[in-house]
Short mmCIF file of C-alpha atoms in Angstrom, two decimals:
data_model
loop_
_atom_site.label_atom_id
_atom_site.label_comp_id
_atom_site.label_asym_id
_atom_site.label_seq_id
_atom_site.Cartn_x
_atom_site.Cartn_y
_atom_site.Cartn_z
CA UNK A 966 -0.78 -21.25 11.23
CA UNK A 967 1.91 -20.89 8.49
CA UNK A 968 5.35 -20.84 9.25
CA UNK A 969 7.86 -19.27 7.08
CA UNK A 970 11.57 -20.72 6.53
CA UNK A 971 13.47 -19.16 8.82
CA UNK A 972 17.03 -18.24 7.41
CA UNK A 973 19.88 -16.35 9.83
CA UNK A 974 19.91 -13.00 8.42
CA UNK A 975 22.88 -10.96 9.25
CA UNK A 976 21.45 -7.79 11.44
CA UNK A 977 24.01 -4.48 12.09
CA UNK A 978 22.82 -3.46 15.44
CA UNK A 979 25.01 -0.51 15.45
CA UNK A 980 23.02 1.08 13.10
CA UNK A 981 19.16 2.21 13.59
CA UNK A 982 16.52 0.89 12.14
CA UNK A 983 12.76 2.34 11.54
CA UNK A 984 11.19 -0.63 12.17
CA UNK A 985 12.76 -0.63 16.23
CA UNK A 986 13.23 2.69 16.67
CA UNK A 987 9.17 2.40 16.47
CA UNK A 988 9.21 -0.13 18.53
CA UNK A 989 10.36 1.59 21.35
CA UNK A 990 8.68 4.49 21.19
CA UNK A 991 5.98 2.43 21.58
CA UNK A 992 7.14 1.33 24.63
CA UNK A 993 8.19 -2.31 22.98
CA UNK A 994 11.04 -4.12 24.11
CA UNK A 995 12.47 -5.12 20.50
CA UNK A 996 15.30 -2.23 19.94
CA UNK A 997 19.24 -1.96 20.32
CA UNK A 998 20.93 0.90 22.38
CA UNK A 999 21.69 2.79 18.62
CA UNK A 1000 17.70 2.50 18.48
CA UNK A 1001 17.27 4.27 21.63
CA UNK A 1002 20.05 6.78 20.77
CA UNK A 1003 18.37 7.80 17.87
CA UNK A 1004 14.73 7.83 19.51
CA UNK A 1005 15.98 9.59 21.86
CA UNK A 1006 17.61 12.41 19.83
CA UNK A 1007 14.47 12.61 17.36
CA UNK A 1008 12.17 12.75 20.85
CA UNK A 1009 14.20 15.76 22.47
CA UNK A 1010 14.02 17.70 19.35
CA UNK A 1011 10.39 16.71 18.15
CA UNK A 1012 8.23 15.53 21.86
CA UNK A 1013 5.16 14.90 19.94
CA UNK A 1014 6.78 11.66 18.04
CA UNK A 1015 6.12 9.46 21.12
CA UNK A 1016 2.27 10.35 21.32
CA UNK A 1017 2.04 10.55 17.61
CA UNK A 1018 3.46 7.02 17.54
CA UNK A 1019 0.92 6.00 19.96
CA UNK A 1020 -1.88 7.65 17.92
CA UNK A 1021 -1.06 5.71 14.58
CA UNK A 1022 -1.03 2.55 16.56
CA UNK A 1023 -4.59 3.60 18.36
CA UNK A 1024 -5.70 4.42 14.55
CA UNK A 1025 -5.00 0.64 13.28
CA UNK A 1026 -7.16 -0.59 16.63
CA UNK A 1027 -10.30 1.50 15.81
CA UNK A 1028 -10.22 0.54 12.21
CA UNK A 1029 -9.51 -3.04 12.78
CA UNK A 1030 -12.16 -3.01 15.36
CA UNK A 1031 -14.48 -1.37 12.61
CA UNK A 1032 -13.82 -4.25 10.45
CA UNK A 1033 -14.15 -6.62 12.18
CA UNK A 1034 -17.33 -5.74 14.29
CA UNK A 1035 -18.91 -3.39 11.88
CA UNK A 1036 -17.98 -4.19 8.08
CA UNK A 1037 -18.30 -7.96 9.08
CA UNK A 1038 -14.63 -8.75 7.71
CA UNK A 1039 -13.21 -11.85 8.50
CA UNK A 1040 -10.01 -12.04 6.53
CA UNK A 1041 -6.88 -9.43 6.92
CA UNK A 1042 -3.99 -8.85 4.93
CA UNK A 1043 -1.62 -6.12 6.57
CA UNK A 1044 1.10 -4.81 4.18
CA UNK A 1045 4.19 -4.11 5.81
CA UNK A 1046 4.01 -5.64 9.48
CA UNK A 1047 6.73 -4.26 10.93
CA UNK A 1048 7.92 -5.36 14.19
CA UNK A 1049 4.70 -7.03 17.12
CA UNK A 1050 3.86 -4.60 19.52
CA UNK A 1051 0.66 -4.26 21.36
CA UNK A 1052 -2.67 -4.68 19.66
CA UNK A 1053 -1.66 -6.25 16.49
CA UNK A 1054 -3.63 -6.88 13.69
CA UNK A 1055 -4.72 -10.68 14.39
CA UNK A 1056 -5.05 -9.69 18.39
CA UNK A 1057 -7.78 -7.16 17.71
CA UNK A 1058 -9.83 -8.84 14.73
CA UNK A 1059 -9.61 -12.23 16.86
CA UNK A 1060 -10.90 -10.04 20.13
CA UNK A 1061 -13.95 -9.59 18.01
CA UNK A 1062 -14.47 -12.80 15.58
CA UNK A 1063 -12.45 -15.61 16.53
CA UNK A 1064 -12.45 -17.09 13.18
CA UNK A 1065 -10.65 -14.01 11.58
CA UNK A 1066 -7.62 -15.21 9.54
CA UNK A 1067 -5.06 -12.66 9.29
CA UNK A 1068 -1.73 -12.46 6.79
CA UNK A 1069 0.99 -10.63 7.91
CA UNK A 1070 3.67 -9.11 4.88
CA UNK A 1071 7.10 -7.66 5.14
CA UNK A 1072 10.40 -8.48 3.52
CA UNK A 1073 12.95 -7.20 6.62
CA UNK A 1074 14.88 -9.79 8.12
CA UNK A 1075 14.55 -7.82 11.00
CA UNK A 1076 10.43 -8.67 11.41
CA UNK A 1077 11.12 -11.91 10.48
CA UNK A 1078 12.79 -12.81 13.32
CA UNK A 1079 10.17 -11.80 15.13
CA UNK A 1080 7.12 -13.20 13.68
CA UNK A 1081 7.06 -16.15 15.79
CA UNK A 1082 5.04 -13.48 18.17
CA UNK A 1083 2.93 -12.18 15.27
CA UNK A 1084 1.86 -16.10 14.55
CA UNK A 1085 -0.44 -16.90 17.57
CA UNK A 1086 -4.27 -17.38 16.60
CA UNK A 1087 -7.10 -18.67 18.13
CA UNK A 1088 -8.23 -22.14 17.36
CA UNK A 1089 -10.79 -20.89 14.92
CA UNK A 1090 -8.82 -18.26 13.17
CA UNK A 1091 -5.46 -18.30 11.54
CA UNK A 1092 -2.56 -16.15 10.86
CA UNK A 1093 0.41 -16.20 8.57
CA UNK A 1094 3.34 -14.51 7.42
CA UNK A 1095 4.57 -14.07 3.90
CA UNK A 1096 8.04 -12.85 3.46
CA UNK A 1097 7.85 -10.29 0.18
CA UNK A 1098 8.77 -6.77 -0.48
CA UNK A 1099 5.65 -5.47 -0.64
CA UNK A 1100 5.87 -3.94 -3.78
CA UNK A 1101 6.23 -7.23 -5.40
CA UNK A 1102 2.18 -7.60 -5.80
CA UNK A 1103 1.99 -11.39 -6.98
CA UNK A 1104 3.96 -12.38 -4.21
CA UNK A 1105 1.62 -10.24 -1.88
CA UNK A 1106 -1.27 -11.92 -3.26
CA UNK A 1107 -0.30 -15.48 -4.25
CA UNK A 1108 1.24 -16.04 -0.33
CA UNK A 1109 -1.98 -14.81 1.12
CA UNK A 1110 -4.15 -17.17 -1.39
CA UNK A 1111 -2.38 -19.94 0.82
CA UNK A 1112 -4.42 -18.55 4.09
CA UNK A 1113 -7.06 -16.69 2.82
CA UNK A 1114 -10.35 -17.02 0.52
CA UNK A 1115 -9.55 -14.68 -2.56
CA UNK A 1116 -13.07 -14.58 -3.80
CA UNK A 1117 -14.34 -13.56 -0.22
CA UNK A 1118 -14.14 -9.92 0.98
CA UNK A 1119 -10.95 -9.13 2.32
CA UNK A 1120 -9.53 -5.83 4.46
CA UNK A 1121 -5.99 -4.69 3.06
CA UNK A 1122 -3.92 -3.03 5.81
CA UNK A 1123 -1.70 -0.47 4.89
CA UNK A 1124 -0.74 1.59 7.88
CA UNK A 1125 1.83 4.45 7.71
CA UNK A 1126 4.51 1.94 5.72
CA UNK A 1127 3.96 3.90 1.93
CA UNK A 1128 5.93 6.67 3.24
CA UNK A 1129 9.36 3.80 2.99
CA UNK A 1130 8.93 4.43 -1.12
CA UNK A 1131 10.29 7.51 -1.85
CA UNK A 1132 8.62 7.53 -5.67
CA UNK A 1133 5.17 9.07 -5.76
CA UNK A 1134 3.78 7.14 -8.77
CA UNK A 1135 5.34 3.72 -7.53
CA UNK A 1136 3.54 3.88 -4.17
CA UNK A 1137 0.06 4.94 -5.96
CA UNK A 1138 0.61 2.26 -8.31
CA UNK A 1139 1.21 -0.76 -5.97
CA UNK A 1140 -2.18 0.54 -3.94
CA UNK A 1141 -4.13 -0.13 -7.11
CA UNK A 1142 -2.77 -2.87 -8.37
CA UNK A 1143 -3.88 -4.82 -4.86
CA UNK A 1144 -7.10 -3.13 -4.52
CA UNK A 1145 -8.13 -3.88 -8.20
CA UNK A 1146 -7.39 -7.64 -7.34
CA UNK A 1147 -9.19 -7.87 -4.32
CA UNK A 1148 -13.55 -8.73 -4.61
CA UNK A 1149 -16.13 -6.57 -4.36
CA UNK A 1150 -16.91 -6.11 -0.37
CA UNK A 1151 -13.54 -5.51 0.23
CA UNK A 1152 -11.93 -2.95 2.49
CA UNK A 1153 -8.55 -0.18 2.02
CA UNK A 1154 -7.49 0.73 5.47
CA UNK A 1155 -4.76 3.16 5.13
CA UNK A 1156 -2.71 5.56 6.80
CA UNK A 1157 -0.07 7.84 5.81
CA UNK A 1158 2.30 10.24 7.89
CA UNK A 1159 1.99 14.15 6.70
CA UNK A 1160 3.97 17.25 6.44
CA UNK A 1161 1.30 19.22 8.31
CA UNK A 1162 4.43 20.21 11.39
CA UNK A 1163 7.22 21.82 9.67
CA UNK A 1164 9.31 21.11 12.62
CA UNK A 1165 8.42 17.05 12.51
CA UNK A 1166 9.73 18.00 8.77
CA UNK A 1167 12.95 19.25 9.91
CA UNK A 1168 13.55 16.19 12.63
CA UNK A 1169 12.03 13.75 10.33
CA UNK A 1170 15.22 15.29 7.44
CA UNK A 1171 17.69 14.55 10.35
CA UNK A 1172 16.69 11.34 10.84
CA UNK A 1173 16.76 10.16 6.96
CA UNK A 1174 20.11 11.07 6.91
CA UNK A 1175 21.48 9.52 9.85
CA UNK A 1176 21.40 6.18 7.92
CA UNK A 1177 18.25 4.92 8.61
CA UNK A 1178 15.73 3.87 6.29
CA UNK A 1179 14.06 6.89 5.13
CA UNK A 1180 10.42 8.05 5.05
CA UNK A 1181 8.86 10.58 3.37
CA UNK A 1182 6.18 12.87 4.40
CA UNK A 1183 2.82 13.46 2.33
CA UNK A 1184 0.46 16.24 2.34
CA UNK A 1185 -2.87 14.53 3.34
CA UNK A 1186 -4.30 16.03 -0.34
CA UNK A 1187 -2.01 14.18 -2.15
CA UNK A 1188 -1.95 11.40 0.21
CA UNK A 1189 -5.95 10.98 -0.14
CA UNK A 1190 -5.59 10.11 -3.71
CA UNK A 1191 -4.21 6.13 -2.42
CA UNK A 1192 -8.04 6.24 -2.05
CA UNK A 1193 -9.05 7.01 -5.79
CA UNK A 1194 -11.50 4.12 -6.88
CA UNK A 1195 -12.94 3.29 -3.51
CA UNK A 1196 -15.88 4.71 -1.83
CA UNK A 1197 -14.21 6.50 1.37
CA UNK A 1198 -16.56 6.07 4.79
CA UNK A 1199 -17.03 8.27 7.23
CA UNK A 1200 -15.73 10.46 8.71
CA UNK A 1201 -13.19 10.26 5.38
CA UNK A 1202 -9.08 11.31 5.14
CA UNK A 1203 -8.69 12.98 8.89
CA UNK A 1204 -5.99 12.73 10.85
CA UNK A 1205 -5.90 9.95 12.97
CA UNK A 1206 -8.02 10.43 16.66
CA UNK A 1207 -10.27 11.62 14.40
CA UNK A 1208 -11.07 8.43 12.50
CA UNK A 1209 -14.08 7.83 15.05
CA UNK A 1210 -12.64 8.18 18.28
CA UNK A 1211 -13.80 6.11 21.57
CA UNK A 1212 -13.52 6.19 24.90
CA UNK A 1213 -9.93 4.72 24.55
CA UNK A 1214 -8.79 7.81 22.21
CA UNK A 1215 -6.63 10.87 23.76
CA UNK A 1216 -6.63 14.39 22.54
CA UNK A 1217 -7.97 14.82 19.20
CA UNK A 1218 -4.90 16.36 17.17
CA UNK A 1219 -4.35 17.53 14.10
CA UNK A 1220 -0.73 16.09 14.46
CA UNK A 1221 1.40 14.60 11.47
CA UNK A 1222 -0.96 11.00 10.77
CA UNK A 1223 -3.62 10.95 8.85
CA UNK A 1224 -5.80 7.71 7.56
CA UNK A 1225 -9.29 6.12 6.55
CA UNK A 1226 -10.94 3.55 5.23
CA UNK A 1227 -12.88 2.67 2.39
CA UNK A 1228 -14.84 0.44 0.46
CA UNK A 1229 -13.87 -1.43 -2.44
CA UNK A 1230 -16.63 -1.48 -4.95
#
């Protein structure tokens, strides 16, 4: 287990922040009452969020399960953390193969003060944290060389965190630069939040401007091209309880998340 320096970064509760405001809609316990405020405000004008945000995190256990159980996968790097909630990463791939070793990435000072929960690991496995924007690629790769075997197959995590850059080309460009470094045998997982509800559109425009970190929406056909140079599996780009549901999965929507996963040639 890896643990990062821990500096005291300076965090303005008063304002909300993405990263909590998920959080609590996922029923966490890591949010301030501005947080809440605006959860609550986006929740009474779009209902669905709370269920959709329950859906994306249901997505990343399926496909992690997948991985580990099915692809064989035993090493994990997930690209923009965010804040420990239930089910993360290194809980599920661990559930399955104890020796999974997992690498946890995200530049907020606001995750890192929480990673002390993401950092548990079974005796066998591992799990680590490297502090990097995510966009910074070297950094990415070169902190997760310290944990994991870079000539070994290796899953890349990306789940519903490209919507944060704004600029279409930058986010397409930082997917391929890590996939084209990974080996052969490896794995994209990848989710992206859509425009499919206009009025998640209109709440979701509220919300950028209240502050917040913003995220923009993505058509899932120009969101499917992250994929372009891997061998998609499966049932392909769907929205999200329809990435091979089980008997955990609720209602299978066509809500605003889609994702997939695919092979890395």
């Amino acid at each position: 287990m890896t643990e990062p320096t821990r500096p005291s970064p300076r965090i303005d509760t008063s304002v909300p922040h993405s990263a909590r405001v998920w959080n609590y809609w996922l029923g966490g316990k890591d949010h301030y009452p501005a947080d809440r405020a605006a959860g609550d405000a986006y929740s009474s004008k779009y209902p669905d969020i709370v269920p959709f945000a329950g859906e994306s995190r249901d997505f990343l256990r399926r496909t992690i399960t997948f991985l580990a159980r099915d692809a064989g996968i035993r090493q994990f790097i997930d690209l923009g953390a965010g804040l420990p909630t239930r089910d993360n990463t290194h809980e599920v791939a661990q559930r399955i193969a104890r020796d999974s070793r997992v690498v946890y990435v995200d530049h907020d000072p606001i995750v890192l003060l929480h990673v002390h929960a993401l950092l548990t690991s079974t005796p066998e496995g591992a799990t680590a944290y490297v502090q990097s924007d995510m966009r910074d690629t070297d950094a990415v790769l070169d902190g997760a060389a310290e944990t994991l075997d870079m000539n070994k197959p290796i899953a890349l995590v990306i789940n519903d965190v490209l919507g944060h850059i704004v600029d279409w080309d930058e986010a397409r460009g930082l997917v391929r630069r890590l996939v084209d470094r990974l080996p052969s045998g490896s794995y994209l997982s990848l989710s992206h939040s859509t425009a499919s509800d206009p009025e998640h559109q209109v709440v979701q425009d509220e919300y950028n401007r209240s502050g917040a970190i913003p995220y923009v929406f993505r058509e899932p056909s120009v969101a499917v091209e992250l994929f372009e140079g891997t061998e998609l599996i499966e049932p392909g780009f769907t929205s999200w309880p329809r990435w091979r549901p089980d008997a955990n999965t609720g209602r299978l929507t066509d809500r605003a998340g889609w994702g997939g996963v695919a092979r890395i040639a």
